[in-house]
Coordinates of C-alpha atoms and ligand atoms in Angstrom, one line a residue:
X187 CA 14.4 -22.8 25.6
X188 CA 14.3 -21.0 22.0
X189 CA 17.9 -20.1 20.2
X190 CA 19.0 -17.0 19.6
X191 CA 20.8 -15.8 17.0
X192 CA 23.5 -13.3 17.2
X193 CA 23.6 -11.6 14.1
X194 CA 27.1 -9.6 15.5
X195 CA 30.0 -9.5 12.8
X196 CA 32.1 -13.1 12.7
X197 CA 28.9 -15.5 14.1
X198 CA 29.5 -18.6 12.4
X199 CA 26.8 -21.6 11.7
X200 CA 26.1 -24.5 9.8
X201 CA 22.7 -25.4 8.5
X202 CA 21.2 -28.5 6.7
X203 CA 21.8 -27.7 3.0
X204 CA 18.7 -29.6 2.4
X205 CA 16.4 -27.0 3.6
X206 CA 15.3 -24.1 2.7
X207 CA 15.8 -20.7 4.3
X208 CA 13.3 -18.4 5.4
X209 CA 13.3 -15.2 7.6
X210 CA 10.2 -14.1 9.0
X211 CA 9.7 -11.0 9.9
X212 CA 7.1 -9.7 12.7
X213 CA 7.4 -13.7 14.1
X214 CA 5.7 -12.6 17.2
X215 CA 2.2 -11.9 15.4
X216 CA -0.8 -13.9 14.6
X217 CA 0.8 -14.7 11.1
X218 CA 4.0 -15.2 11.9
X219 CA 3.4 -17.9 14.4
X220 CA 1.3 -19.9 11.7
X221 CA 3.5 -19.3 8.8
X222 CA 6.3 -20.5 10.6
X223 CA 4.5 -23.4 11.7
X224 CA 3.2 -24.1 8.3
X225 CA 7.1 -24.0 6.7
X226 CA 8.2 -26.1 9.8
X227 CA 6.0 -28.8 8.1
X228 CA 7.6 -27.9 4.9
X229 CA 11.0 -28.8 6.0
X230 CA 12.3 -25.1 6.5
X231 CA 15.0 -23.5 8.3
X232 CA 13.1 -20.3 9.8
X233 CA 14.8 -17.8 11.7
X234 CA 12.3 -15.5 13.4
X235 CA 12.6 -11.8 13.1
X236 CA 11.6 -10.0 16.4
X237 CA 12.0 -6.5 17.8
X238 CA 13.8 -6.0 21.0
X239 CA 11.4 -5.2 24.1
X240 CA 12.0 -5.1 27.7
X241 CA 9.8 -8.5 27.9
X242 CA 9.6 -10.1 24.5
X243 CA 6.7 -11.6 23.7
X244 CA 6.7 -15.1 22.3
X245 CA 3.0 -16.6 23.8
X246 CA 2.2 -17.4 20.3
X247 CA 4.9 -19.6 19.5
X248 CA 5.0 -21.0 22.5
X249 CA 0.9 -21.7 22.0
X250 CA 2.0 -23.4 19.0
X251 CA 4.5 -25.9 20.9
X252 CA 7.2 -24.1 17.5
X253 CA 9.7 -21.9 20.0
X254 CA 12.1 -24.3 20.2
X255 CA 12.6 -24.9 16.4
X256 CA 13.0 -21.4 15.3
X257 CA 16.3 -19.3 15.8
X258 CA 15.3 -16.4 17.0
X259 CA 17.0 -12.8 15.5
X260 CA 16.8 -9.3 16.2
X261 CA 15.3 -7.1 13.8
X262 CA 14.2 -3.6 13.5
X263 CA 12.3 -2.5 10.5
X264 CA 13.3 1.4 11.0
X265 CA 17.4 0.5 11.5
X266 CA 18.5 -0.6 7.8
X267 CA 22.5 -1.2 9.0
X268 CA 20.4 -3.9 11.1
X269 CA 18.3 -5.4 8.2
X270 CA 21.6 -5.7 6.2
X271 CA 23.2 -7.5 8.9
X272 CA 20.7 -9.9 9.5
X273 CA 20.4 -10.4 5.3
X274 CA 24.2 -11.0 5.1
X275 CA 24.6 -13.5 7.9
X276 CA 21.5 -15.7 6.9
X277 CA 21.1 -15.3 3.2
X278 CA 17.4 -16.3 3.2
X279 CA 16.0 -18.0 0.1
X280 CA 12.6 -16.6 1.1
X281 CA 11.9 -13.2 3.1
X282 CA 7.8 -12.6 4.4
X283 CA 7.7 -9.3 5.8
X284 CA 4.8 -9.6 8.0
X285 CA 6.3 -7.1 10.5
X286 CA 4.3 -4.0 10.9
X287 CA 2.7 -1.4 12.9
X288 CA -0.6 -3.1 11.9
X289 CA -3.4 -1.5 14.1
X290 CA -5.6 1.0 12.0
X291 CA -6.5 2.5 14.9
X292 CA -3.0 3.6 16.4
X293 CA -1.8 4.7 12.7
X294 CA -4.5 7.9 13.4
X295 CA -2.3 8.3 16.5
X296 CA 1.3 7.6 14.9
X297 CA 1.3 8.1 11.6
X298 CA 4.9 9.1 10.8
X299 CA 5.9 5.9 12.8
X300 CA 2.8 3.8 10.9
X301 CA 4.8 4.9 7.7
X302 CA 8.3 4.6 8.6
X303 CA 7.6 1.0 9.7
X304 CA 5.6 -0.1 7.1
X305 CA 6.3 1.7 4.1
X306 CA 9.7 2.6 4.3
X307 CA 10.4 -0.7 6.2
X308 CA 9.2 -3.0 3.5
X309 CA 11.4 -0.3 1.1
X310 CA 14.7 -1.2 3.7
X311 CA 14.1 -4.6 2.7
X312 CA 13.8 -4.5 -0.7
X313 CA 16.8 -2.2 -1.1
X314 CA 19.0 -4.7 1.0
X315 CA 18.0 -7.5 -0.9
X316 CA 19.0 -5.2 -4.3
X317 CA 22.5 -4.8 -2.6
X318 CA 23.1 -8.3 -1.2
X319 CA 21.7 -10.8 -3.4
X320 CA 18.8 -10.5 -5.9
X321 CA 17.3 -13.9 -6.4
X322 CA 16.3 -13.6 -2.2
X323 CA 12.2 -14.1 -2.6
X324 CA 10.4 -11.4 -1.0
X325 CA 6.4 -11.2 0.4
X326 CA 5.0 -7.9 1.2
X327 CA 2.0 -8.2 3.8
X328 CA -0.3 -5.7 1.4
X329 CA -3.9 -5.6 2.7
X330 CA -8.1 -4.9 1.6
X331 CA -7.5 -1.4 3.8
X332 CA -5.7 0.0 0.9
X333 CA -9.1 -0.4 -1.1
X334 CA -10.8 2.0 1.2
X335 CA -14.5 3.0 1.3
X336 CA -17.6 2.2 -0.7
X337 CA -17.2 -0.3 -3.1
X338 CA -20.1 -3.0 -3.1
X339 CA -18.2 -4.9 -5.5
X340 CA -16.1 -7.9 -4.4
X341 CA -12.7 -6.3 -4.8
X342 CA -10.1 -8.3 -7.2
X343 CA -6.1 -7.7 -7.9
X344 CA -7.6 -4.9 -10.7
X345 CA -9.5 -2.8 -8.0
X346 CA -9.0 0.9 -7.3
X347 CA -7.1 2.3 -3.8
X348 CA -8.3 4.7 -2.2
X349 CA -7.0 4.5 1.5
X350 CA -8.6 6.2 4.7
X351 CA -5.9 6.0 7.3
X352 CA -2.0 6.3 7.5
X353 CA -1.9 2.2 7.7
X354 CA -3.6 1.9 4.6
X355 CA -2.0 5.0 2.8
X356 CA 1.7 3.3 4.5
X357 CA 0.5 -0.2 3.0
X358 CA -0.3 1.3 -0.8
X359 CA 3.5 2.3 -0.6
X360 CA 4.8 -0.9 0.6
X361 CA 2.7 -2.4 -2.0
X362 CA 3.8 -0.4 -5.2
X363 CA 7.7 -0.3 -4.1
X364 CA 7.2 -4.4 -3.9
X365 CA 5.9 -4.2 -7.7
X366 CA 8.3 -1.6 -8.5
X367 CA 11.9 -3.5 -7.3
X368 CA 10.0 -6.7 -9.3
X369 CA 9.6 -4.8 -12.9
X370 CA 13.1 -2.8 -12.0
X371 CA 15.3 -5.4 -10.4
X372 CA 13.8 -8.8 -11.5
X373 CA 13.2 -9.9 -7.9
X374 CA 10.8 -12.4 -6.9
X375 CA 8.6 -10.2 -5.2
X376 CA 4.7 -10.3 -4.3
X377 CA 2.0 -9.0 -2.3
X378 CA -0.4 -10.9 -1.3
X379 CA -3.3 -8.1 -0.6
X380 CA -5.4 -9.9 2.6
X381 CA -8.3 -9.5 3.6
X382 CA -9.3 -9.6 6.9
X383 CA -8.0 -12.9 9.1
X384 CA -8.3 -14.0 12.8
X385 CA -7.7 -16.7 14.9
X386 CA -7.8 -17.5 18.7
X387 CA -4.6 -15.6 18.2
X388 CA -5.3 -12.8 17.2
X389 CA -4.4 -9.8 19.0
X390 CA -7.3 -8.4 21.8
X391 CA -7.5 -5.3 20.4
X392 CA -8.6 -6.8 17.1
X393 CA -12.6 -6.1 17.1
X394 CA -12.7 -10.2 16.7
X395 CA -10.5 -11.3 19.1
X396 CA -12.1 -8.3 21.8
X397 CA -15.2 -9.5 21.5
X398 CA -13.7 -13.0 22.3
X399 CA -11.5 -12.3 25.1
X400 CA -14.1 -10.0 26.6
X401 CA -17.3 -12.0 26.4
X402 CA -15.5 -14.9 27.9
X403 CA -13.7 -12.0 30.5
X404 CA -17.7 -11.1 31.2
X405 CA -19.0 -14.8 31.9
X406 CA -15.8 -15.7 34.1
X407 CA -16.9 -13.0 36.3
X408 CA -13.9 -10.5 35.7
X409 CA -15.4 -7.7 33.4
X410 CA -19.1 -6.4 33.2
X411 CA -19.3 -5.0 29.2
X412 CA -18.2 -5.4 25.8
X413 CA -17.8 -1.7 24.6
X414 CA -17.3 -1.4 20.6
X415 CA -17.2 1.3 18.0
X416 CA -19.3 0.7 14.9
X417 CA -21.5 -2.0 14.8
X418 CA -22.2 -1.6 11.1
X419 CA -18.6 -1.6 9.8
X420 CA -18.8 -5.2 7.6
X421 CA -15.5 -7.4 6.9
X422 CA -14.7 -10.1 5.0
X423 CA -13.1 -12.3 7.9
X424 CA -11.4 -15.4 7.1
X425 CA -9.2 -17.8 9.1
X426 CA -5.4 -17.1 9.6
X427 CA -4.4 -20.7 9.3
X428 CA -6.1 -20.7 5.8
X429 CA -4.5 -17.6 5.1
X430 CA -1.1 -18.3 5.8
X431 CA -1.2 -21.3 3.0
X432 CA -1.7 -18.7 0.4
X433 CA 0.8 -16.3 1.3
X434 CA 3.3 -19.7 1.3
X435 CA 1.7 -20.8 -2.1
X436 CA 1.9 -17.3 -3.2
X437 CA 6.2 -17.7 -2.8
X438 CA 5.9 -21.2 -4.8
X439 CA 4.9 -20.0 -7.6
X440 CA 6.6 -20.3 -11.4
X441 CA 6.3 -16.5 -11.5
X442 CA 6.1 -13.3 -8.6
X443 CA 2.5 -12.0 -9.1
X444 CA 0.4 -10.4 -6.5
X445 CA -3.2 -12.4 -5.1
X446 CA -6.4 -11.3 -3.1
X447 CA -6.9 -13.7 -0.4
X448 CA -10.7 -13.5 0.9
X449 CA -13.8 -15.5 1.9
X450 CA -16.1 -13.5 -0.7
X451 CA -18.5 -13.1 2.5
X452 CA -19.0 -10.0 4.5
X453 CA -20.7 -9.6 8.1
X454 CA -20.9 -7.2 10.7
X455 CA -19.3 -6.2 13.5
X456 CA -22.7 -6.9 15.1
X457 CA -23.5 -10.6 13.6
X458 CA -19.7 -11.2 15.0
X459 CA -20.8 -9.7 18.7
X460 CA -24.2 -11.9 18.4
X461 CA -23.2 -15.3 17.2
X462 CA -19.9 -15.0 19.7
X463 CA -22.5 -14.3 22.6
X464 CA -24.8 -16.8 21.8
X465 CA -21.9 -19.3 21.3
X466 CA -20.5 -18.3 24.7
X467 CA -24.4 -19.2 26.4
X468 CA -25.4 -15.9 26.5
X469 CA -29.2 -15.0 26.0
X470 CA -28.7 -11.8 23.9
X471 CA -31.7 -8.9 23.3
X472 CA -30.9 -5.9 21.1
X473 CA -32.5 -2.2 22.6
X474 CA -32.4 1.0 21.4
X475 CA -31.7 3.1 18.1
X476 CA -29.2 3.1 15.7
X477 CA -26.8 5.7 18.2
X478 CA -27.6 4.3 20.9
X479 CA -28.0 0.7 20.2
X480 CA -27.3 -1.8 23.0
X481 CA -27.5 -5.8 23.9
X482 CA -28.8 -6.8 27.4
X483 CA -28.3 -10.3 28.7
X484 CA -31.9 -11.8 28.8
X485 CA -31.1 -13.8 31.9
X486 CA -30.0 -11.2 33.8
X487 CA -31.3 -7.9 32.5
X488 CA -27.8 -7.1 32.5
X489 CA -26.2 -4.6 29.5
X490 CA -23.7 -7.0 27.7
X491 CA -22.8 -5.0 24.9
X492 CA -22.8 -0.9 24.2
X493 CA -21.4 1.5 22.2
X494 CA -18.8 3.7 22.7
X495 CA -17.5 6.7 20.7
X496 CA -13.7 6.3 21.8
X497 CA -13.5 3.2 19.2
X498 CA -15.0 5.2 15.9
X499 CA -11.8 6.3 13.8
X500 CA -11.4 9.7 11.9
X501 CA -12.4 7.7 8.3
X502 CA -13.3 4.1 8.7
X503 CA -13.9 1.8 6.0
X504 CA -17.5 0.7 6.3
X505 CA -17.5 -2.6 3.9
X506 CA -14.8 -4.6 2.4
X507 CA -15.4 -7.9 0.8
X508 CA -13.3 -9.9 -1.6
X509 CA -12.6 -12.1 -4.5
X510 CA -9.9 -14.4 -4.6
X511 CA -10.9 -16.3 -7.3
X512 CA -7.5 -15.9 -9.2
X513 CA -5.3 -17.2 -6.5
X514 CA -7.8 -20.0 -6.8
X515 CA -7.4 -20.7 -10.3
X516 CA -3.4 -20.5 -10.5
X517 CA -2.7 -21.5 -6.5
X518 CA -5.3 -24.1 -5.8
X519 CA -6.1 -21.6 -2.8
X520 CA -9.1 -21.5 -1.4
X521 CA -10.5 -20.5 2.6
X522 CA -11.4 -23.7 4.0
X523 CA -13.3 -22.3 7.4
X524 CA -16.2 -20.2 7.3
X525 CA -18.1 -16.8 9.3
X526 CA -19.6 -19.2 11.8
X527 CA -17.0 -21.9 12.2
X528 CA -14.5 -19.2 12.5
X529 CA -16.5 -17.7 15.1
X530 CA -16.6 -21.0 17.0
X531 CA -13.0 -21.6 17.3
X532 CA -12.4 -18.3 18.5
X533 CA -15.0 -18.3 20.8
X534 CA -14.1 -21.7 22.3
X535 CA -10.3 -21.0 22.6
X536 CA -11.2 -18.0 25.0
X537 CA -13.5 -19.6 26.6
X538 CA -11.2 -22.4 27.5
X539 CA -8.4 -20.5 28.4
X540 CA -10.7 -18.2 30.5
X541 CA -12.2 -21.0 32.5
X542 CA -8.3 -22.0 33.2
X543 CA -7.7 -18.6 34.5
X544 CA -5.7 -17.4 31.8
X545 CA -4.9 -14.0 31.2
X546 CA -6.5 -13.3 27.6
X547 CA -3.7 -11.8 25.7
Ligands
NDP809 P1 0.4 -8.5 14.2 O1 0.1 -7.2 14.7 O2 -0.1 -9.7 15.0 O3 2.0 -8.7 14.1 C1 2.8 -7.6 13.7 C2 4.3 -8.0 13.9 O4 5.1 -6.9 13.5 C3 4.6 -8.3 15.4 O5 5.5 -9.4 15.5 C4 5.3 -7.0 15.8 O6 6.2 -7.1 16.9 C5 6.1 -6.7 14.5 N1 6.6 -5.3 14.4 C6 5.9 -4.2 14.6 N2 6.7 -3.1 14.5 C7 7.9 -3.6 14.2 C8 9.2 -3.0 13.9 N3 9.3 -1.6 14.0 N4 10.2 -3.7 13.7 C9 10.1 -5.1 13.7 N5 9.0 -5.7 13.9 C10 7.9 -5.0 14.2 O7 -0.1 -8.6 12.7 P2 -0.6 -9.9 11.9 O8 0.2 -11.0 12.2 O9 -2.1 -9.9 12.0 O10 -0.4 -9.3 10.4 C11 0.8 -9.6 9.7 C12 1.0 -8.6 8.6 O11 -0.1 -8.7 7.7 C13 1.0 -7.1 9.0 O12 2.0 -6.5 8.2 C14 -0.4 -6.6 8.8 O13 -0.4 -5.2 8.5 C15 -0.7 -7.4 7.5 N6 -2.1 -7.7 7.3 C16 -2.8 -8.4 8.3 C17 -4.1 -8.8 8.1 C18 -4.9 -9.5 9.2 O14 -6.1 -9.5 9.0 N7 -4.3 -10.0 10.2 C19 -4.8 -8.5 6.8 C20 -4.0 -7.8 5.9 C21 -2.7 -7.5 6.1 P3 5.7 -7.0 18.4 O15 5.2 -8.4 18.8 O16 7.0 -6.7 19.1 O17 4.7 -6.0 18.5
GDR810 P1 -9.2 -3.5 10.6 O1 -9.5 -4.4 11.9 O2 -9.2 -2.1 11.0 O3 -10.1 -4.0 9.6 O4 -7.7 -3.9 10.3 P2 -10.2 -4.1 13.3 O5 -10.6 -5.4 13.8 O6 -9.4 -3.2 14.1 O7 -11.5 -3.3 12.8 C1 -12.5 -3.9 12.0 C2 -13.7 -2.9 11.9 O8 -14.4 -3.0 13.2 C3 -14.7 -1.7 13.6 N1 -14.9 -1.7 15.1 C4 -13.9 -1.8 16.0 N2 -12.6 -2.1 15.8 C5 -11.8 -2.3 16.9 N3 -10.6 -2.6 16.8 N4 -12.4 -2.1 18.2 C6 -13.7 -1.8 18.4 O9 -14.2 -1.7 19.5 C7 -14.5 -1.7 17.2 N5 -15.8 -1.4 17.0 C8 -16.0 -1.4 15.7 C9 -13.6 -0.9 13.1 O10 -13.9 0.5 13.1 C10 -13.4 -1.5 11.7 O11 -14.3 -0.9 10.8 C11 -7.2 -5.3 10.4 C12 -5.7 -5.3 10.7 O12 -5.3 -6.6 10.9 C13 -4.9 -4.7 9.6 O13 -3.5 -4.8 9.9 C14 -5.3 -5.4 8.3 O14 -4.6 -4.8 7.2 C15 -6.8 -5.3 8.0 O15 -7.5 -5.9 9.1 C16 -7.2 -6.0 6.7

């Protein structure tokens, strides 16, 4: 069983003095599960942040075999008398606010929730920390979305924003307000601006982790296509694990200052689709044009893969690639997995859990 911790007025505990505090926030997310793996290793105290749902849920922590060894707290990014509570009672050395209404997608759906979660959340934070105690360490999730469209360049720390969707537009603001309360306040406070990172898990409505979950849905015998949206859209996709050791190295270091974390590679949603089929064992031929393009399995003239228009957003970003080379030079950081290997583990995971009869979530 996992603890809970009740953040109510009076709650008393005692915690090793040897250890550092951290509060994580969105714990129930593909980066929250590693991170708080990661500072488990580190000798950390972590209390979990999560959002109270009917059925909370913790598959990712559980996955990691880490549910028992965090104390798990309720936290709500829109309800600041809660994120002062929870503050107050745990006094964190170290806050990573990875909690957010991250789907790009949905933001074009709920954009006034995207940015009250995200923007103003990160903002509730800050402004708690201001009030309660200023030497707390605070990590904004900022992300490659908030570069936007068309830039061929790898994109560094110095590169222009120009966002296309509510999340990214909500993520510029949570990005600026984290430089702003560091130049104003004197907080130790950074964004680390990510691009792209997956992992077996990753959520399924992720293109990476679709693709995944459905291709190993399709050969288990319980779904009959992958439909996608633009095949052409190209990301820099890394590998969360990787990832998570920046944003930690990120909060060790002699000064806050904000890092790209990338591969420096970009590929398409279609390489992705093709070297996860072929990893899977499935005989892939491409058909048709450009609107109508789609993938039949060679063995049995099946259609594997189409499109469809449902998954094309209002403004997409068609290319994003970075350059991380200054987190390399003053963090040591550097993505250890590449495309292909990254594809792999992904692939296999599903696969796995699929032949098991696991429900792919
Ligand atoms: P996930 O979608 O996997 O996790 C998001 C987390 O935020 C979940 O735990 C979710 O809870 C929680 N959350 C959502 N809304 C609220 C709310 N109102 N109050 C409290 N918690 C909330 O995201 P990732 O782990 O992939 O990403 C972590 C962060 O990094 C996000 O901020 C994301 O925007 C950012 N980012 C991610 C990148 C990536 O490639 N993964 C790249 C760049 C930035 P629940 O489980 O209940 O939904
Ligand atoms: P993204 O990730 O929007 O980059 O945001 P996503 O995997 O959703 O999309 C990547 C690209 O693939 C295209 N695409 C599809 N996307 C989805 N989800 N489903 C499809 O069927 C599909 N077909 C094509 C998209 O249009 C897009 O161009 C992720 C999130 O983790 C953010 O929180 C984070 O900030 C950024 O990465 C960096």
């Amino acid at each position: 069983m996992c603890r809970w911790f009740d953040s109510a007025p009076g709650h008393i505990f005692i915690l090793d003095m040897k250890k550092k505090i951290a509060l994580i926030t969105g714990i129930t997310g593909q980066d929250g599960a590693y991170l708080a793996n990661l500072l488990l290793n580190n000798n950390y105290k972590i209390f979990g942040a999560y959002r109270r749902s009917s059925s909370l849920n913790l598959w990712r922590l559980e996955e990691l075999g880490i549910l028992d060894s965090i104390e798990l707290v309720s936290f709500e990014l829109l309800e600041k008398s809660n994120i002062e509570r929870v503050i107050k009672l745990i006094n964190p050395d170290e806050i990573y606010n990875l909690a957010a209404q991250s789907y790009v997608g949905t933001s074009f759906e709920n954009p006034i929730y995207t940015t009250q979660a995200n923007a103003l959340g990160a903002l509730r934070i800050l402004e708690s920390i201001r009030m309660i105690n200023k030497n707390i360490k605070f990590y904004q999730a900022s992300s490659s979305e908030m570069f936007g469209e068309g830039i061929p360049q790898k994109l560094n720390e110095k590169s222009m924003f120009h966002p296309r969707s509510a999340y990214a537009v909500s993520k510029v603001f949570g990005h600026q307000i984290t430089i702003n309360y560091r130049e104003a306040y004197g907080i130790f406070a950074c964004s680390g601006i990510l691009f792209n990172h997956e992992s077996p898990l990753r959520g399924t409505e992720f293109v990476t982790r679709k693709i995944t979950s459905t291709l190993a849905e399709i050969q288990a015998g319980r779904k009959k296509t992958l439909e996608l949206g633009d095949y052409y859209a190209k990301r820099d996709w890394g590998y969360a694990v990787d990832f998570v050791e920046g944003i930690w190295r990120m909060m060790q270091n002699d000064k806050p200052k904000d890092y790209v974390l990338a591969t420096g590679e970009a590929h398409s949603v279609k390489e992705f689709a093709t070297i996860a089929a072929r990893t899977m064992g499935f005989d892939l031929i491409w058909k048709g044009k450009k609107t109508n393009e789609y993938a039949i399995d060679k063995n049995t003239k099946k259609v594997l893969i189409k499109k469809n228009s449902k998954f094309y957003r209002p403004s997409d970003v068609s290319f994003l690639r970075g350059d991380a080379k200054e987190a390399k030079k003053d963090l040591g950081w550097k993505p250890k997995v590449k495309f292909k290997e990254l594809v792999k583990i992904m692939v296999e995971s599903d696969k796995k859990k699929s032949l098991k009869g696991k429900i792919l979530q």
